Amino acid sequence: MVPFDHREQVLTATWTPQDGVRVTFSDLPDPWLISLDRLGRDLKVRQYGGDVERIDWVAEYDPEGGWVWLLSSVTIAGHRPSGLGVSGMGASVDDDEEKVLMSMADLVQNEVAESGTAWPWGDAVTAQSLLLQ
C-alpha cells in the first residue's frame, strides 16, 4: 500500500444534515458522485445515539493498487472533529455505482461509530441493501 503522502487527492466534499453532500472538488467519474449523494441521504435518516453535525471527506487514489479510499473526519454535535481516518475496503476508479457505494459505506461506518454515535452496520444485512432505499 502506498503511504498516504504519495496518494493523489481525487475528491473533497462535506456532508451536513442541513445541506447534504457538497462536493468541492472531484476528479472521479459520475458513479462516485451519485454514490456519495446516496450515502449522504442515508446518513441523514439513519443515525442513532448522537447527532452527526458534519463529515468532511477526502478521497485518495492509490496508484499502486488502483484503489480509491474515502477518508472521513466526523464531527458529532458538541465535540471536536475526529480527524481524517480510514478503515474498510477501497473501490476501483472504474467500479459501478453499487460497488462504490458499498465501499463508501464500509469506509464511513467505522469513523462514525468511533466518533460516539452509530450508523447501521453491514454485518447482519449487507451495506448495499441498507443503501438501496
PDB file of C-alpha atoms in Angstrom:
ATOM      1  CA  MET A   1       0.000   0.000   0.000  1.00  0.00           C
ATOM      2  CA  VAL A   2       1.312   3.447  -0.945  1.00  0.00           C
ATOM      3  CA  PRO A   3       1.833   5.822   2.015  1.00  0.00           C
ATOM      4  CA  PHE A   4      -0.884   8.455   2.361  1.00  0.00           C
ATOM      5  CA  ASP A   5       1.533  11.249   1.396  1.00  0.00           C
ATOM      6  CA  HIS A   6       2.093   9.611  -2.027  1.00  0.00           C
ATOM      7  CA  ARG A   7      -1.567   9.259  -2.901  1.00  0.00           C
ATOM      8  CA  GLU A   8      -3.348  11.619  -5.241  1.00  0.00           C
ATOM      9  CA  GLN A   9      -6.312  13.546  -3.834  1.00  0.00           C
ATOM     10  CA  VAL A  10      -9.221  12.971  -6.220  1.00  0.00           C
ATOM     11  CA  LEU A  11     -12.207  14.332  -4.270  1.00  0.00           C
ATOM     12  CA  THR A  12     -13.057  16.692  -1.422  1.00  0.00           C
ATOM     13  CA  ALA A  13     -16.569  17.045  -0.058  1.00  0.00           C
ATOM     14  CA  THR A  14     -18.586  17.765   3.073  1.00  0.00           C
ATOM     15  CA  TRP A  15     -21.881  16.496   4.415  1.00  0.00           C
ATOM     16  CA  THR A  16     -24.235  18.206   6.861  1.00  0.00           C
ATOM     17  CA  PRO A  17     -27.815  17.242   7.737  1.00  0.00           C
ATOM     18  CA  GLN A  18     -28.992  20.657   6.538  1.00  0.00           C
ATOM     19  CA  ASP A  19     -27.189  20.811   3.184  1.00  0.00           C
ATOM     20  CA  GLY A  20     -26.497  17.179   2.342  1.00  0.00           C
ATOM     21  CA  VAL A  21     -23.394  16.455   0.287  1.00  0.00           C
ATOM     22  CA  ARG A  22     -21.377  19.362  -1.108  1.00  0.00           C
ATOM     23  CA  VAL A  23     -18.556  18.350  -3.445  1.00  0.00           C
ATOM     24  CA  THR A  24     -15.831  20.991  -3.600  1.00  0.00           C
ATOM     25  CA  PHE A  25     -13.502  19.111  -5.954  1.00  0.00           C
ATOM     26  CA  SER A  26     -13.711  15.872  -7.914  1.00  0.00           C
ATOM     27  CA  ASP A  27     -11.644  14.047 -10.492  1.00  0.00           C
ATOM     28  CA  LEU A  28     -13.808  10.934 -10.175  1.00  0.00           C
ATOM     29  CA  PRO A  29     -16.432   9.619 -12.621  1.00  0.00           C
ATOM     30  CA  ASP A  30     -20.170  10.118 -12.092  1.00  0.00           C
ATOM     31  CA  PRO A  31     -20.826   6.827 -10.238  1.00  0.00           C
ATOM     32  CA  TRP A  32     -18.692   8.165  -7.386  1.00  0.00           C
ATOM     33  CA  LEU A  33     -20.676  11.394  -7.113  1.00  0.00           C
ATOM     34  CA  ILE A  34     -24.027   9.588  -7.337  1.00  0.00           C
ATOM     35  CA  SER A  35     -22.893   7.138  -4.641  1.00  0.00           C
ATOM     36  CA  LEU A  36     -21.765   9.955  -2.362  1.00  0.00           C
ATOM     37  CA  ASP A  37     -25.195  11.593  -2.683  1.00  0.00           C
ATOM     38  CA  ARG A  38     -26.903   8.308  -1.821  1.00  0.00           C
ATOM     39  CA  LEU A  39     -24.619   7.873   1.184  1.00  0.00           C
ATOM     40  CA  GLY A  40     -25.479  11.390   2.365  1.00  0.00           C
ATOM     41  CA  ARG A  41     -29.219  10.701   2.202  1.00  0.00           C
ATOM     42  CA  ASP A  42     -28.743   7.545   4.250  1.00  0.00           C
ATOM     43  CA  LEU A  43     -26.661   9.365   6.859  1.00  0.00           C
ATOM     44  CA  LYS A  44     -29.419  11.924   7.315  1.00  0.00           C
ATOM     45  CA  VAL A  45     -32.074   9.395   8.287  1.00  0.00           C
ATOM     46  CA  ARG A  46     -30.087   6.623   9.989  1.00  0.00           C
ATOM     47  CA  GLN A  47     -28.182   7.977  12.982  1.00  0.00           C
ATOM     48  CA  TYR A  48     -28.516   6.606  16.499  1.00  0.00           C
ATOM     49  CA  GLY A  49     -27.120   7.727  19.841  1.00  0.00           C
ATOM     50  CA  GLY A  50     -25.737  11.115  18.806  1.00  0.00           C
ATOM     51  CA  ASP A  51     -26.045  13.714  16.109  1.00  0.00           C
ATOM     52  CA  VAL A  52     -23.516  13.877  13.305  1.00  0.00           C
ATOM     53  CA  GLU A  53     -23.067  17.585  12.717  1.00  0.00           C
ATOM     54  CA  ARG A  54     -20.653  17.348   9.797  1.00  0.00           C
ATOM     55  CA  ILE A  55     -18.477  14.944   7.854  1.00  0.00           C
ATOM     56  CA  ASP A  56     -15.519  16.114   5.814  1.00  0.00           C
ATOM     57  CA  TRP A  57     -14.363  13.730   3.111  1.00  0.00           C
ATOM     58  CA  VAL A  58     -11.182  13.361   1.116  1.00  0.00           C
ATOM     59  CA  ALA A  59     -10.850  10.590  -1.458  1.00  0.00           C
ATOM     60  CA  GLU A  60      -7.350   9.493  -2.337  1.00  0.00           C
ATOM     61  CA  TYR A  61      -6.187   7.355  -5.241  1.00  0.00           C
ATOM     62  CA  ASP A  62      -3.550   4.712  -4.518  1.00  0.00           C
ATOM     63  CA  PRO A  63      -1.676   4.236  -7.821  1.00  0.00           C
ATOM     64  CA  GLU A  64      -0.006   1.045  -6.609  1.00  0.00           C
ATOM     65  CA  GLY A  65      -3.240  -0.905  -6.121  1.00  0.00           C
ATOM     66  CA  GLY A  66      -5.557   1.216  -8.252  1.00  0.00           C
ATOM     67  CA  TRP A  67      -7.905   1.769  -5.298  1.00  0.00           C
ATOM     68  CA  VAL A  68      -9.690   4.889  -4.128  1.00  0.00           C
ATOM     69  CA  TRP A  69     -10.023   5.343  -0.356  1.00  0.00           C
ATOM     70  CA  LEU A  70     -12.600   7.670   1.217  1.00  0.00           C
ATOM     71  CA  LEU A  71     -11.174   9.290   4.355  1.00  0.00           C
ATOM     72  CA  SER A  72     -13.693  10.760   6.794  1.00  0.00           C
ATOM     73  CA  SER A  73     -13.481  13.353   9.547  1.00  0.00           C
ATOM     74  CA  VAL A  74     -16.659  13.142  11.613  1.00  0.00           C
ATOM     75  CA  THR A  75     -17.919  15.937  13.877  1.00  0.00           C
ATOM     76  CA  ILE A  76     -20.533  14.991  16.463  1.00  0.00           C
ATOM     77  CA  ALA A  77     -22.609  17.884  17.894  1.00  0.00           C
ATOM     78  CA  GLY A  78     -20.746  19.387  20.835  1.00  0.00           C
ATOM     79  CA  HIS A  79     -17.430  17.667  20.025  1.00  0.00           C
ATOM     80  CA  ARG A  80     -14.312  18.381  18.006  1.00  0.00           C
ATOM     81  CA  PRO A  81     -13.787  16.833  14.549  1.00  0.00           C
ATOM     82  CA  SER A  82     -12.325  13.338  14.704  1.00  0.00           C
ATOM     83  CA  GLY A  83      -9.621  13.967  12.120  1.00  0.00           C
ATOM     84  CA  LEU A  84      -9.332  12.146   8.814  1.00  0.00           C
ATOM     85  CA  GLY A  85      -9.461   8.402   9.274  1.00  0.00           C
ATOM     86  CA  VAL A  86      -9.991   5.399   7.075  1.00  0.00           C
ATOM     87  CA  SER A  87     -10.734   1.741   7.638  1.00  0.00           C
ATOM     88  CA  GLY A  88     -12.509  -0.722   5.425  1.00  0.00           C
ATOM     89  CA  MET A  89     -12.313  -1.507   1.749  1.00  0.00           C
ATOM     90  CA  GLY A  90     -11.498   0.741  -1.196  1.00  0.00           C
ATOM     91  CA  ALA A  91     -13.023   0.706  -4.658  1.00  0.00           C
ATOM     92  CA  SER A  92     -11.608   0.971  -8.141  1.00  0.00           C
ATOM     93  CA  VAL A  93     -12.000   4.255 -10.007  1.00  0.00           C
ATOM     94  CA  ASP A  94     -13.986   2.404 -12.674  1.00  0.00           C
ATOM     95  CA  ASP A  95     -16.286   0.394 -10.383  1.00  0.00           C
ATOM     96  CA  ASP A  96     -20.034   0.715 -10.830  1.00  0.00           C
ATOM     97  CA  GLU A  97     -22.256   2.728  -8.509  1.00  0.00           C
ATOM     98  CA  GLU A  98     -23.197  -0.213  -6.257  1.00  0.00           C
ATOM     99  CA  LYS A  99     -19.586  -1.273  -5.626  1.00  0.00           C
ATOM    100  CA  VAL A 100     -18.550   2.313  -4.970  1.00  0.00           C
ATOM    101  CA  LEU A 101     -21.457   2.819  -2.575  1.00  0.00           C
ATOM    102  CA  MET A 102     -20.630  -0.332  -0.619  1.00  0.00           C
ATOM    103  CA  SER A 103     -17.016   0.776  -0.315  1.00  0.00           C
ATOM    104  CA  MET A 104     -18.013   4.254   0.881  1.00  0.00           C
ATOM    105  CA  ALA A 105     -20.448   2.854   3.455  1.00  0.00           C
ATOM    106  CA  ASP A 106     -17.787   0.461   4.725  1.00  0.00           C
ATOM    107  CA  LEU A 107     -15.190   3.225   4.989  1.00  0.00           C
ATOM    108  CA  VAL A 108     -17.505   5.719   6.726  1.00  0.00           C
ATOM    109  CA  GLN A 109     -19.311   3.442   9.219  1.00  0.00           C
ATOM    110  CA  ASN A 110     -16.272   2.857  11.438  1.00  0.00           C
ATOM    111  CA  GLU A 111     -15.391   6.536  11.530  1.00  0.00           C
ATOM    112  CA  VAL A 112     -18.963   7.478  12.511  1.00  0.00           C
ATOM    113  CA  ALA A 113     -19.043   4.816  15.241  1.00  0.00           C
ATOM    114  CA  GLU A 114     -15.652   5.822  16.637  1.00  0.00           C
ATOM    115  CA  SER A 115     -16.906   9.391  16.972  1.00  0.00           C
ATOM    116  CA  GLY A 116     -19.584   8.460  19.502  1.00  0.00           C
ATOM    117  CA  THR A 117     -22.692   7.738  17.501  1.00  0.00           C
ATOM    118  CA  ALA A 118     -23.869   4.836  15.393  1.00  0.00           C
ATOM    119  CA  TRP A 119     -24.874   4.232  11.838  1.00  0.00           C
ATOM    120  CA  PRO A 120     -26.189   0.894  10.532  1.00  0.00           C
ATOM    121  CA  TRP A 121     -23.546  -1.779  10.157  1.00  0.00           C
ATOM    122  CA  GLY A 122     -23.476  -4.142   7.230  1.00  0.00           C
ATOM    123  CA  ASP A 123     -22.759  -7.301   9.254  1.00  0.00           C
ATOM    124  CA  ALA A 124     -26.297  -8.684   9.567  1.00  0.00           C
ATOM    125  CA  VAL A 125     -27.627  -7.004   6.451  1.00  0.00           C
ATOM    126  CA  THR A 126     -25.432  -6.008   3.545  1.00  0.00           C
ATOM    127  CA  ALA A 127     -24.466  -2.356   3.263  1.00  0.00           C
ATOM    128  CA  GLN A 128     -25.941  -2.417  -0.223  1.00  0.00           C
ATOM    129  CA  SER A 129     -29.421  -3.378   0.989  1.00  0.00           C
ATOM    130  CA  LEU A 130     -29.383  -0.591   3.590  1.00  0.00           C
ATOM    131  CA  LEU A 131     -28.493   2.000   0.996  1.00  0.00           C
ATOM    132  CA  LEU A 132     -30.908   0.968  -1.737  1.00  0.00           C
ATOM    133  CA  GLN A 133     -33.875   2.652  -0.080  1.00  0.00           C
TER     134      GLN A 133
END
